[in-house]
Short mmCIF file of C-alpha atoms in Angstrom, two decimals:
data_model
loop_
_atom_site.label_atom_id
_atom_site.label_comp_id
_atom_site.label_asym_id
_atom_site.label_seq_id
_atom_site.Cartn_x
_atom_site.Cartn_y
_atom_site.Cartn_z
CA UNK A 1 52.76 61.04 195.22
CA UNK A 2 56.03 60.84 194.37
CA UNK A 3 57.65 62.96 191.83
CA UNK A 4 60.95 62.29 189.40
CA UNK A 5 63.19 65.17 189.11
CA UNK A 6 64.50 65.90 185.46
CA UNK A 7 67.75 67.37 185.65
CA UNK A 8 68.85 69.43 182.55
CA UNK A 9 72.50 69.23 181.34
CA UNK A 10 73.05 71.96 178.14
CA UNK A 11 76.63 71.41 178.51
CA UNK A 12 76.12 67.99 177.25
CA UNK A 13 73.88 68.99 174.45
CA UNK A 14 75.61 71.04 173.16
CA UNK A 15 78.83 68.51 173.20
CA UNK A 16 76.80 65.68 171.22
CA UNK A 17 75.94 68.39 168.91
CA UNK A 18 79.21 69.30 167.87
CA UNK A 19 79.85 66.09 167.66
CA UNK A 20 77.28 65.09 164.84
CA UNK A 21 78.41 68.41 163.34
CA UNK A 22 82.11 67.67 163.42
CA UNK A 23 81.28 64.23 161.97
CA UNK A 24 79.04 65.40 159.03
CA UNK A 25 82.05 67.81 158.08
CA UNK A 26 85.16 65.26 157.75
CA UNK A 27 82.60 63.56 155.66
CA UNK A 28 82.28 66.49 153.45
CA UNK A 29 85.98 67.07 153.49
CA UNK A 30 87.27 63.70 153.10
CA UNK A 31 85.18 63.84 149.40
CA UNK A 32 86.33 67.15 148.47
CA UNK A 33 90.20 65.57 149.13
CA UNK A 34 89.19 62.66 146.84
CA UNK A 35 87.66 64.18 144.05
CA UNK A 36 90.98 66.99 144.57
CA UNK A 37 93.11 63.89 143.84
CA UNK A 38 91.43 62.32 140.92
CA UNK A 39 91.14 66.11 139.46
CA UNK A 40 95.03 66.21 139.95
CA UNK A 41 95.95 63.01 138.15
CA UNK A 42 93.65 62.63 135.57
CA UNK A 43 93.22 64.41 132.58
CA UNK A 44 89.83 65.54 131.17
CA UNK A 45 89.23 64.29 127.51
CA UNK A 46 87.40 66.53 125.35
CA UNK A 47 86.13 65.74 122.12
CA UNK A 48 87.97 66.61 118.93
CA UNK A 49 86.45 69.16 116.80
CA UNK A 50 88.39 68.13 113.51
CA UNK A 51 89.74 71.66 112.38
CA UNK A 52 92.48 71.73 110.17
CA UNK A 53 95.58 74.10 111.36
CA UNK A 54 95.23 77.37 109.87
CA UNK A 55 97.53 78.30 107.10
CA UNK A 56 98.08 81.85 105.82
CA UNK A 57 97.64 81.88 101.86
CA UNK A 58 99.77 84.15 99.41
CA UNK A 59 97.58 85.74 97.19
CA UNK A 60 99.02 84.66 93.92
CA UNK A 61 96.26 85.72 91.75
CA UNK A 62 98.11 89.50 91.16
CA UNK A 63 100.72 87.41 89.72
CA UNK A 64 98.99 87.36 86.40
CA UNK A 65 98.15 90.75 85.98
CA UNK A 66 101.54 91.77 87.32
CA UNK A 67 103.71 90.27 84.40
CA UNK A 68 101.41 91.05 81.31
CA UNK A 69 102.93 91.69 78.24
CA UNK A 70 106.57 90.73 79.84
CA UNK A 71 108.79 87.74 79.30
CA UNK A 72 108.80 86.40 83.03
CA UNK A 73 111.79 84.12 83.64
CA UNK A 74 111.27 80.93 84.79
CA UNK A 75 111.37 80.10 88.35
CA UNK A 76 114.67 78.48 89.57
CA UNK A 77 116.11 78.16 92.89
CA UNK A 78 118.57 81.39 94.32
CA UNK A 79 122.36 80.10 93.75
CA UNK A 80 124.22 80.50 96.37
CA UNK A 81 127.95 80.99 96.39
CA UNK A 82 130.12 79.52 98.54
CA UNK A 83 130.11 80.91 101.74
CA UNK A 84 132.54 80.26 105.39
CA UNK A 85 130.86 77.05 106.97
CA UNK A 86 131.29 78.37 109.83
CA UNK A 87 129.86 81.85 109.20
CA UNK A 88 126.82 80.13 107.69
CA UNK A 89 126.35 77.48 110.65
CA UNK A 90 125.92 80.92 113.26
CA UNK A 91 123.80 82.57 110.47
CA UNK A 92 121.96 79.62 111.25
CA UNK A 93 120.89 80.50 114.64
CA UNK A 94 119.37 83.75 114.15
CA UNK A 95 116.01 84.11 115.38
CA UNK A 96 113.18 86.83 114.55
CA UNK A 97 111.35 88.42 116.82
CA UNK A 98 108.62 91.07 116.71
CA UNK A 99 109.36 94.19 117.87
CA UNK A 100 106.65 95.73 121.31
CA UNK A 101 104.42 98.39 119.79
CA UNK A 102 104.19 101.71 120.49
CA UNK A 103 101.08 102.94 122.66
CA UNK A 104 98.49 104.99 120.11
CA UNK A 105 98.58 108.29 121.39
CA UNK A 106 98.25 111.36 119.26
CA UNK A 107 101.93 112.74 118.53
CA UNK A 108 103.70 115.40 116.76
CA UNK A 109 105.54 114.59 113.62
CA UNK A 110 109.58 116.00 113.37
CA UNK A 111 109.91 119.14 111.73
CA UNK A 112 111.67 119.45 108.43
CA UNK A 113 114.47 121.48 108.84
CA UNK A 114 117.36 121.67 106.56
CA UNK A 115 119.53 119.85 108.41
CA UNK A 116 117.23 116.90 109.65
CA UNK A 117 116.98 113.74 107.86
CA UNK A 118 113.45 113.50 106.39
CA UNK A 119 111.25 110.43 106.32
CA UNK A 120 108.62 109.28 103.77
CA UNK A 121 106.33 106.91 104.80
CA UNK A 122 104.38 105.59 101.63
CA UNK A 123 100.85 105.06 102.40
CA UNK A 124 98.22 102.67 101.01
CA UNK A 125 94.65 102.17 100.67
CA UNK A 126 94.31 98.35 99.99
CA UNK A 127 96.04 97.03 102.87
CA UNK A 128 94.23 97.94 106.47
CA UNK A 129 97.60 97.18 108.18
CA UNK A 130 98.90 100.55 106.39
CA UNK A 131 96.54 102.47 108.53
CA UNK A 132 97.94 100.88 111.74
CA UNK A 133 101.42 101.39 110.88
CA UNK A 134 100.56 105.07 110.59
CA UNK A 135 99.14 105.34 113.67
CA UNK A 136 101.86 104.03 115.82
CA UNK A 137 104.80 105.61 114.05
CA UNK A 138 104.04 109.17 112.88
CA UNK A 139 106.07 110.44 115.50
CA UNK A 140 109.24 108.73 113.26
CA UNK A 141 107.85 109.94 109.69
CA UNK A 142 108.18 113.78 108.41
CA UNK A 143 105.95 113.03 105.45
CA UNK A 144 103.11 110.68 104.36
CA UNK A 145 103.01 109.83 100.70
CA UNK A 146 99.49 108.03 100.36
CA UNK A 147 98.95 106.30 96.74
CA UNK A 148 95.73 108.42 96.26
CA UNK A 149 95.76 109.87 92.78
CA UNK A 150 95.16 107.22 90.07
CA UNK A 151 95.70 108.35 86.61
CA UNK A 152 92.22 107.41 85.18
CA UNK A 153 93.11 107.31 81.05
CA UNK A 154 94.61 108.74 78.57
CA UNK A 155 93.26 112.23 78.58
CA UNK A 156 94.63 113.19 82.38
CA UNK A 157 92.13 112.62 84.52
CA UNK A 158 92.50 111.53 88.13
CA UNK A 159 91.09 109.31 90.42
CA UNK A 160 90.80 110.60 93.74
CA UNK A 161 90.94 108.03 96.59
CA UNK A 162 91.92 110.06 99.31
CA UNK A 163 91.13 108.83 102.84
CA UNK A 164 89.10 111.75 105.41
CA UNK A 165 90.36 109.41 108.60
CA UNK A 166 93.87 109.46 107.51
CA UNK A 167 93.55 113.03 106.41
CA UNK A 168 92.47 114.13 109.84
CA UNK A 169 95.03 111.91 111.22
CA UNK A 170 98.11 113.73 109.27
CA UNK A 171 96.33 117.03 110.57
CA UNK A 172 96.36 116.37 114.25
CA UNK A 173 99.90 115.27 113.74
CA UNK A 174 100.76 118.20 111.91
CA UNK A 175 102.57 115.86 109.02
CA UNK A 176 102.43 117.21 105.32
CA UNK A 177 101.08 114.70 103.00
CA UNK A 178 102.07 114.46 99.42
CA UNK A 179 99.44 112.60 97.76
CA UNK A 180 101.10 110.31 95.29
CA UNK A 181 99.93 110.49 91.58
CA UNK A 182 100.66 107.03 89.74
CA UNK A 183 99.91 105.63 86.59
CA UNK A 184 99.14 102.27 87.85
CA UNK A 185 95.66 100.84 86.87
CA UNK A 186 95.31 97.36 86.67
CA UNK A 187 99.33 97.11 85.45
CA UNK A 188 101.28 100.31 84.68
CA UNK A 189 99.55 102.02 82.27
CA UNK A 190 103.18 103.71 80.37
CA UNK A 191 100.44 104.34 77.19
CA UNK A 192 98.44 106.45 78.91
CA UNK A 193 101.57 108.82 80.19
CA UNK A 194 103.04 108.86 76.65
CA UNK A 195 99.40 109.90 75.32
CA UNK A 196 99.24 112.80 78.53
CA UNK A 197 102.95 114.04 77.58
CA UNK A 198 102.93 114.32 73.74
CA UNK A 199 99.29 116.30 74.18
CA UNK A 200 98.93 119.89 75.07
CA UNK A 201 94.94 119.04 76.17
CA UNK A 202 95.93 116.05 78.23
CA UNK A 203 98.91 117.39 80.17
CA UNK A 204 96.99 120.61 81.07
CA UNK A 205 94.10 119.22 81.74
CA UNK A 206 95.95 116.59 83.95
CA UNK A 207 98.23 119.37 85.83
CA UNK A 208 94.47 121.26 86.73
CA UNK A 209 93.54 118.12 88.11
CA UNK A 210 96.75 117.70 90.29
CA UNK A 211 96.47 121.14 91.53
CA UNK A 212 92.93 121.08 92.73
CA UNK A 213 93.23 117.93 94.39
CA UNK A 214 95.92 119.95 96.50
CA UNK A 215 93.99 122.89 97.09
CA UNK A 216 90.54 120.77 98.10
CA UNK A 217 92.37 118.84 100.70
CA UNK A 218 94.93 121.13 101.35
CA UNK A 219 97.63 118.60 100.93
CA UNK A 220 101.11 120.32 101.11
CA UNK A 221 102.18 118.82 97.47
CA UNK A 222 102.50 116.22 95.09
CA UNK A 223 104.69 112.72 94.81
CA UNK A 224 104.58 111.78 90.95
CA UNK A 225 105.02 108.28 90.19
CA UNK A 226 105.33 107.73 86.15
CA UNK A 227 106.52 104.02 85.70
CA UNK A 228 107.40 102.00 82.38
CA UNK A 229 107.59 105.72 80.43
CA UNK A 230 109.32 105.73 76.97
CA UNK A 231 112.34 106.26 76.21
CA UNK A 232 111.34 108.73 73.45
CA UNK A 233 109.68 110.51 76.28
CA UNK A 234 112.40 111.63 77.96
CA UNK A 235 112.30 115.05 77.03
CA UNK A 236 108.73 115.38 77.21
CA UNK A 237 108.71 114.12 80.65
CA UNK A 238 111.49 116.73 81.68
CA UNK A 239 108.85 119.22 80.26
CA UNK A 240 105.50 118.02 81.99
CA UNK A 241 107.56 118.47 85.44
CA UNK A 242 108.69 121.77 84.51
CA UNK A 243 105.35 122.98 83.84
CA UNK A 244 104.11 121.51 86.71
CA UNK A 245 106.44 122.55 88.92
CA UNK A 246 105.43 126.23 87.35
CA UNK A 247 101.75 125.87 88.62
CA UNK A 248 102.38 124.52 92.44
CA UNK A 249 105.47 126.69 93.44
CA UNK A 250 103.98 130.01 93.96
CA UNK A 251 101.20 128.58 96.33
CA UNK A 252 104.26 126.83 98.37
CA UNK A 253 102.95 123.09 97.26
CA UNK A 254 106.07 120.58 97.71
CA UNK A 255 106.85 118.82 94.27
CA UNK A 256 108.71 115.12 94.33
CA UNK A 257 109.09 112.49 92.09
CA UNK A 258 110.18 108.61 92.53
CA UNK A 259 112.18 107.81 89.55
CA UNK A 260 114.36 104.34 89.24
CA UNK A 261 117.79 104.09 90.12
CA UNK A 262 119.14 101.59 87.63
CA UNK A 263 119.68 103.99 84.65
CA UNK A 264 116.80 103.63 82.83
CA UNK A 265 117.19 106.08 79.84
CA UNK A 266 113.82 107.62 79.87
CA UNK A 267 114.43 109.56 83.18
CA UNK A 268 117.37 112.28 82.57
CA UNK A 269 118.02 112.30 86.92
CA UNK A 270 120.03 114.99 86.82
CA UNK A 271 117.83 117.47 84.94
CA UNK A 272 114.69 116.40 86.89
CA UNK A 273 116.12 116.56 90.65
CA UNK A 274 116.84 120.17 88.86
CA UNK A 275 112.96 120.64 88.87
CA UNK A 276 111.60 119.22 91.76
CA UNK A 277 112.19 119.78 95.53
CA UNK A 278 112.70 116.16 96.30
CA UNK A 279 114.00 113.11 93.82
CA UNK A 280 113.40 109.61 95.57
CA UNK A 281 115.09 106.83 93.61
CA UNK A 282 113.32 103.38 94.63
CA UNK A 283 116.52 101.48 94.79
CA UNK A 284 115.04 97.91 95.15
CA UNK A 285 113.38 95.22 93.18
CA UNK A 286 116.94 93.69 92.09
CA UNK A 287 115.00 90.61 91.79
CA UNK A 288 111.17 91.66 90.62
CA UNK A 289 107.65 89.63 90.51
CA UNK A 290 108.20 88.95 86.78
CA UNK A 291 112.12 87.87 87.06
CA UNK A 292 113.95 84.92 88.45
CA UNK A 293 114.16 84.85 92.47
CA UNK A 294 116.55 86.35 94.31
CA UNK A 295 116.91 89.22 97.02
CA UNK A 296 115.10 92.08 96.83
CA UNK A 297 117.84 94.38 97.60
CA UNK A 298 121.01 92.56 98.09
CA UNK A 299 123.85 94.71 100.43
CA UNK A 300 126.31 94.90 97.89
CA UNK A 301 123.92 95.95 95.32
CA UNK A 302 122.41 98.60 97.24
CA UNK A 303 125.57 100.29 97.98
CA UNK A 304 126.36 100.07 94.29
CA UNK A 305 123.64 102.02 93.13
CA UNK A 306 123.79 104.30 95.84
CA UNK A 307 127.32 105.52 94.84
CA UNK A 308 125.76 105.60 91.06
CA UNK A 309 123.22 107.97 92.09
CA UNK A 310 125.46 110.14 94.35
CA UNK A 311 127.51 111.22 91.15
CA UNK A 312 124.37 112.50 89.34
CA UNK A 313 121.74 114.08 92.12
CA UNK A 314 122.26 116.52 94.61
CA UNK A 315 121.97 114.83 97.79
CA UNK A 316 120.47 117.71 99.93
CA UNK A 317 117.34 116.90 97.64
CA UNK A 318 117.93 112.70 97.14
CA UNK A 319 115.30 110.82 99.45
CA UNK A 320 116.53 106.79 98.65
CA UNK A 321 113.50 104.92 98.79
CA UNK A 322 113.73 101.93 100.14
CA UNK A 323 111.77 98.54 100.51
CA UNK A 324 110.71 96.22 103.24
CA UNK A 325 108.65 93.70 102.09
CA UNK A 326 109.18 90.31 99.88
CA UNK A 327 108.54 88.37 97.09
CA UNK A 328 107.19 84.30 97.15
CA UNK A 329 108.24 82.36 94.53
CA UNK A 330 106.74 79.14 93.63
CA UNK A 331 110.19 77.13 92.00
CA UNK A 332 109.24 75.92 88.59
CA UNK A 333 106.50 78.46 87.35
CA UNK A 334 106.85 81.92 86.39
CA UNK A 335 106.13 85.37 88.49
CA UNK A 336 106.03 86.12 92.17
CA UNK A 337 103.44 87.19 94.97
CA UNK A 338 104.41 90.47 96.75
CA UNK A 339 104.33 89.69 100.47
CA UNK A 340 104.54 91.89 103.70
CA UNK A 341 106.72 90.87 106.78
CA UNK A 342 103.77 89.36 108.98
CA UNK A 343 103.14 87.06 105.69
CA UNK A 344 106.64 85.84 105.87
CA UNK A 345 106.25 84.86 109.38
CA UNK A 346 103.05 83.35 108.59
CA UNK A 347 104.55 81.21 106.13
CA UNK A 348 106.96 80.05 108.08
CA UNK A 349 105.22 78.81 111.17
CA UNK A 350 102.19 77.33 109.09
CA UNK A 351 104.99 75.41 106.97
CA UNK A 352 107.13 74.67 109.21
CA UNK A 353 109.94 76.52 107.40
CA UNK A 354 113.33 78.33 108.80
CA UNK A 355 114.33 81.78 107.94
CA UNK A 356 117.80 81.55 106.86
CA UNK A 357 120.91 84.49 106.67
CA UNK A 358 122.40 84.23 103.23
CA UNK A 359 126.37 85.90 104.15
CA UNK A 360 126.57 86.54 100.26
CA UNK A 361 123.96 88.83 99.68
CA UNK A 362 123.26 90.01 103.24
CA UNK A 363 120.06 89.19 102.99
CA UNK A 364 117.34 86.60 104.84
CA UNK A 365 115.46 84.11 102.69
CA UNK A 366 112.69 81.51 104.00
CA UNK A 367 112.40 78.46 101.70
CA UNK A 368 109.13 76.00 102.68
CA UNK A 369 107.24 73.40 100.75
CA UNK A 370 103.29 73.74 100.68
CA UNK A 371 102.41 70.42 99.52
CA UNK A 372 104.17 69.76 96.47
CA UNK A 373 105.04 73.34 95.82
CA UNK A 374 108.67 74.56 96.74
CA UNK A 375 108.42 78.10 98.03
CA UNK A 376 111.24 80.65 97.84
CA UNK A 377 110.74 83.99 99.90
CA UNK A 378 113.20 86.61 99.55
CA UNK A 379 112.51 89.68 101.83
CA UNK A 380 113.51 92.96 103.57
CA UNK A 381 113.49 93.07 107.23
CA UNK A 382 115.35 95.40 109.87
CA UNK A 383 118.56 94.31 109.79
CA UNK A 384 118.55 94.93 106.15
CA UNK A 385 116.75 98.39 106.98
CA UNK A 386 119.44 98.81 109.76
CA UNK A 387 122.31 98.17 106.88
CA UNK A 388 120.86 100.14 104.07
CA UNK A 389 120.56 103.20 106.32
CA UNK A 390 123.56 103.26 107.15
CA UNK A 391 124.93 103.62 103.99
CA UNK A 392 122.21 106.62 103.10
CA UNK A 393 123.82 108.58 106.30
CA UNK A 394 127.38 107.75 104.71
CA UNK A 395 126.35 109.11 101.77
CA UNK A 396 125.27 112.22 102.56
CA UNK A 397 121.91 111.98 100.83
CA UNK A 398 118.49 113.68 102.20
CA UNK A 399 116.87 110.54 103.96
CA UNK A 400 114.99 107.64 103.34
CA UNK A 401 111.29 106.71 101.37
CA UNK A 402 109.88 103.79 102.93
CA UNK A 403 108.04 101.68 100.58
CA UNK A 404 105.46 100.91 102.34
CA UNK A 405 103.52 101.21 105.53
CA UNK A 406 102.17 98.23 106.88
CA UNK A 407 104.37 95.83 104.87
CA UNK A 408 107.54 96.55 107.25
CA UNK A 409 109.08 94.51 110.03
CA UNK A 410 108.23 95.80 113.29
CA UNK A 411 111.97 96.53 114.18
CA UNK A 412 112.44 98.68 111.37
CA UNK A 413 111.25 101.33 114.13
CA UNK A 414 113.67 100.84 116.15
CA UNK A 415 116.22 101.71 113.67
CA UNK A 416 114.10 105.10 112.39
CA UNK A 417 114.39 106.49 115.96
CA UNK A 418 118.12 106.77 115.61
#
């Protein structure tokens, strides 16, 4: 029988094998390439969710409360004098930028020393971005002034806010706070301080209260700040100090008060920087919530009362508070909303506004429209900071107060390093 031999060939095999193999990949690849291509010069279209932009609001409900019982002027646009075109057209240009912010890390405050500036860095409960402020720049404050104490009525007692976080915070810093005792309630209550300083039972009784507030959270003193007193007060207000400054200074507490710096007859400067170890005059608010718009601290004007107070306080004890927020007015009705730096910047990119340099005043202004309301936002920023410092150095005086954490601009750091 004949047989048929069956010769195997593997090398062939395995040829037709990578054939079919090499085949069923430039398949593969050739729709990957394809679908790369249409990926590359199309665009997907997603569905519109309908969201309107997101606008940042002033809170203009304060507004009422703010200006009770005063004549508020009527709202009319900032005049303007005439300035260099040219000067203006480059003002123009200026851009503002936020500042990088410092890493949170626990840090050790400066230490007051007679011949170091001193900063106070006025702290808040009501606004959350006061808390962040004071965490990334307590190595650039010397004191914290929290507004902690609120004068409860008429017959001295206090309202104690304090906050344990920030409290522990201060601690670990090793910054001396010195809580801030104010007669704002609802509006500046001047009644209740003419009531406390023409009463033997009501100052007293108000001084205990300051003094064991101190000694419970072992604060290292006391910021008093008595707005809107009488002018019939003025002695009696020269007296309450005195006898307050009698109960703290043996223990060591630190005694300050903020007074105003535009003469205002019920607060004899001289004899009170006298009594207490610092006097901060809050030289700001040329233009205020209940007045006409305008800056809130204008260059020229700020160097004008600066050289006012340097003739009657002693300026190894003069801290100049300063501001560094705003005011939005709405052109046409009356009062303004207080608003911080970030609101400013809010404003302006929600309404499409532009932050303008005004060369007379040496100060910046945004002006928007929010429907059919024409806004006018005058504000404090660093270059103002930057300005105003300057001028405290020249003068000689103690440092600065800066009124208030969280409402600054971010480059207002910058300048406090130097």
């Amino acid at each position: 029988m004949k047989r048929d031999f069956i010769f195997h060939d593997p090398t062939g095999r395995r040829w037709r094998r990578f054939r079919r193999v090499a085949r069923t990949a430039a398949v593969f690849f050739g729709l990957f390439a394809a679908l790369l291509v249409v990926a590359l010069i199309t665009t997907p279209q997603l569905q519109t969710l309908g969201l309107p932009d997101v606008e940042r609001v002033v809170d203009f409900s304060e507004v009422r409360s703010i200006i009770r019982g005063e004549r508020a002027a009527k709202n009319v646009p900032f005049k303007l004098r005439k300035v260099d075109a040219r000067m203006k057209k480059e003002a123009a240009k200026l851009n503002y930028v936020r500042s990088a912010s410092p890493v949170l890390h626990p840090v050790q405050s400066p230490v007051v020393t007679p011949q170091k500036p001193v900063v106070f860095g006025y702290y808040v409960n009501w606004d959350r971005g006061s808390q962040l402020s004071l965490r990334q720049n307590l190595k650039h404050l010397t004191h914290i002034v929290p507004e902690w104490l609120m004068l409860k009525n008429a017959a001295g007692d206090l309202s104690d806010e304090s906050d344990s976080q920030v409290i522990e915070i201060a601690r670990q810093a090793q910054t001396p706070i010195l809580a801030m005792v104010t007669n704002y309630r609802d509006g500046w209550q001047g009644g209740d301080v003419h009531h406390i300083l023409n009463n033997a039972d009501a100052r007293e009784n108000m001084i205990d209260n300051i003094h064991a507030n101190l000694v419970e959270h072992k604060f290292a003193g006391v910021n008093l700040d008595f707005e809107q007193v009488e002018k019939r007060d003025r002695q009696k207000l020269i007296d309450f100090v005195a006898a307050l400054r009698d109960r703290l200074k043996p223990e060591g507490f630190v005694l300050s008060e903020s007074v105003p710096a535009d003469g205002d007859p019920a607060y004899d400067l001289a004899r009170l920087a006298e009594l207490n170890d610092y006097i901060v005059p809050m030289v700001y608010d040329e233009h205020y919530q209940s007045g006409e718009p305008g800056p809130v601290a204008s260059q020229d004007w700020f160097e004008e009362q600066l050289d006012k107070l340097g003739k009657v306080l002693p300026p190894e004890k003069t801290v100049i508070g300063f501001g560094n927020y705003g005011y939005d007015w709405i052109i046409g009705s009356n009062g303004a909303a207080e608003v911080a730096y970030n609101d400013v910047m809010a404003a302006a990119i929600s309404n499409k506004g532009t932050v303008e340099w005004d060369m007379d005043t040496d100060s910046p202004v945004l002006r928007y429209r929010n429907g059919n309301a024409e806004h006018e936002v005058w504000f404090l920023d660093a270059v103002t900071a930057l300005n105003h410092i300057r001028e405290v150095s020249d003068g000689g005086f103690r440092g600065v107060g800066l009124w208030r954490l969280g409402a600054e601009d971010p480059g207002l750091w910058k300048v406090l390093a130097n």
